[in-house]
Amino acid sequence: MAEIIIDEKKCNGCGACVDACPGDVYELRENKAVVVNPDACHHCHTCEEVCEQDACHIVEEE
Ligand code: SF4
Ligand code: SF4
């Protein structure tokens, strides 16, 4: 399991994570990324790589 965390203060709504995520985990709502489909995350960490604001993080849980 992983927890998907978005720092709303850092997120500028660029949509890069929405476009890059192969699992459609994110959507943009009111110019912020929100997690809508957490079960589809397969921990590729692509969203972290494309986010220039360092706003989204995948925290692996035991
Ligand atoms: S890539 Fe980062 S800044 Fe852009 S919408 Fe996603 S979380 Fe927000
Ligand atoms: S780690 Fe991969 S599958 Fe999970 S939210 Fe980020 S881009 Fe999507």
CSV table of N, CA, C and O in Angstrom, one decimal, residues 1 5 10 13 16 18 21 26-27 29-31 35 38-41 45 47 49 51 58-60:
chain,number,residue,atom,x,y,z
A,1,MET,N,0.8,-1.2,0.0
A,1,MET,CA,0.0,0.0,0.0
A,1,MET,C,0.9,1.2,0.0
A,1,MET,O,2.0,1.2,0.5
A,5,ILE,N,0.1,11.8,-1.2
A,5,ILE,CA,-0.1,13.0,-0.5
A,5,ILE,C,0.1,14.2,-1.5
A,5,ILE,O,1.1,14.2,-2.2
A,10,LYS,N,1.6,23.9,-2.2
A,10,LYS,CA,2.7,23.9,-3.3
A,10,LYS,C,2.0,23.6,-4.7
A,10,LYS,O,2.6,24.1,-5.7
A,13,GLY,N,-1.6,23.5,-9.9
A,13,GLY,CA,-2.6,23.0,-10.8
A,13,GLY,C,-2.1,22.8,-12.2
A,13,GLY,O,-2.9,22.9,-13.2
A,16,ALA,N,0.5,18.3,-14.6
A,16,ALA,CA,1.5,17.3,-15.1
A,16,ALA,C,1.3,15.9,-14.5
A,16,ALA,O,1.4,14.9,-15.2
A,18,VAL,N,-1.5,14.6,-13.5
A,18,VAL,CA,-2.8,14.1,-14.1
A,18,VAL,C,-2.4,13.5,-15.5
A,18,VAL,O,-2.9,12.3,-15.8
A,21,CYS,N,0.3,10.3,-15.0
A,21,CYS,CA,-0.1,9.1,-14.2
A,21,CYS,C,-0.7,8.0,-15.1
A,21,CYS,O,-1.8,8.3,-15.7
A,26,TYR,N,-5.1,10.8,-10.4
A,26,TYR,CA,-5.4,12.2,-10.1
A,26,TYR,C,-6.4,12.9,-11.1
A,26,TYR,O,-6.6,12.5,-12.2
A,27,GLU,N,-7.1,13.9,-10.5
A,27,GLU,CA,-7.9,14.8,-11.4
A,27,GLU,C,-7.6,16.2,-10.9
A,27,GLU,O,-7.2,16.4,-9.8
A,29,ARG,N,-9.2,19.6,-9.8
A,29,ARG,CA,-10.4,20.3,-9.3
A,29,ARG,C,-10.1,21.6,-8.7
A,29,ARG,O,-9.2,21.7,-7.8
A,30,GLU,N,-10.7,22.6,-9.2
A,30,GLU,CA,-10.5,24.0,-8.7
A,30,GLU,C,-9.0,24.3,-8.7
A,30,GLU,O,-8.4,24.8,-7.8
A,31,ASN,N,-8.3,23.9,-9.8
A,31,ASN,CA,-6.9,24.2,-10.0
A,31,ASN,C,-6.0,23.6,-9.0
A,31,ASN,O,-4.9,24.1,-8.8
A,35,VAL,N,-6.6,13.4,-5.4
A,35,VAL,CA,-6.5,11.9,-5.6
A,35,VAL,C,-8.0,11.4,-5.7
A,35,VAL,O,-8.7,11.5,-4.8
A,38,PRO,N,-7.1,6.2,-5.7
A,38,PRO,CA,-5.9,5.7,-5.1
A,38,PRO,C,-5.6,4.3,-5.3
A,38,PRO,O,-4.4,3.9,-5.4
A,39,ASP,N,-6.6,3.5,-5.5
A,39,ASP,CA,-6.3,2.0,-5.6
A,39,ASP,C,-5.6,1.7,-6.9
A,39,ASP,O,-5.1,0.6,-7.1
A,40,ALA,N,-5.7,2.6,-7.9
A,40,ALA,CA,-5.0,2.4,-9.2
A,40,ALA,C,-3.5,2.7,-9.2
A,40,ALA,O,-2.9,2.4,-10.2
A,41,CYS,N,-3.1,3.2,-8.1
A,41,CYS,CA,-1.6,3.6,-8.0
A,41,CYS,C,-0.8,2.3,-8.0
A,41,CYS,O,-1.0,1.4,-7.2
A,45,HIS,N,6.0,6.2,-9.2
A,45,HIS,CA,6.7,7.5,-8.8
A,45,HIS,C,6.8,8.5,-9.9
A,45,HIS,O,7.6,9.5,-9.8
A,47,CYS,N,4.6,10.6,-11.0
A,47,CYS,CA,4.0,11.9,-10.6
A,47,CYS,C,5.0,12.7,-9.8
A,47,CYS,O,5.1,13.9,-10.1
A,49,GLU,N,8.2,12.6,-10.2
A,49,GLU,CA,9.2,13.1,-11.1
A,49,GLU,C,8.8,14.2,-11.9
A,49,GLU,O,9.6,15.1,-12.3
A,51,CYS,N,6.4,16.5,-11.2
A,51,CYS,CA,5.9,17.6,-10.5
A,51,CYS,C,7.0,18.6,-10.2
A,51,CYS,O,7.9,18.3,-9.4
A,58,ILE,N,4.5,10.0,-3.0
A,58,ILE,CA,4.0,8.6,-2.7
A,58,ILE,C,4.8,8.1,-1.5
A,58,ILE,O,6.0,8.0,-1.6
A,59,VAL,N,4.1,7.9,-0.4
A,59,VAL,CA,4.7,7.4,0.8
A,59,VAL,C,4.4,5.9,0.9
A,59,VAL,O,3.3,5.5,1.1
A,60,GLU,N,5.4,5.1,0.7
A,60,GLU,CA,5.2,3.7,0.8
A,60,GLU,C,5.0,3.3,2.3
A,60,GLU,O,5.6,3.8,3.2
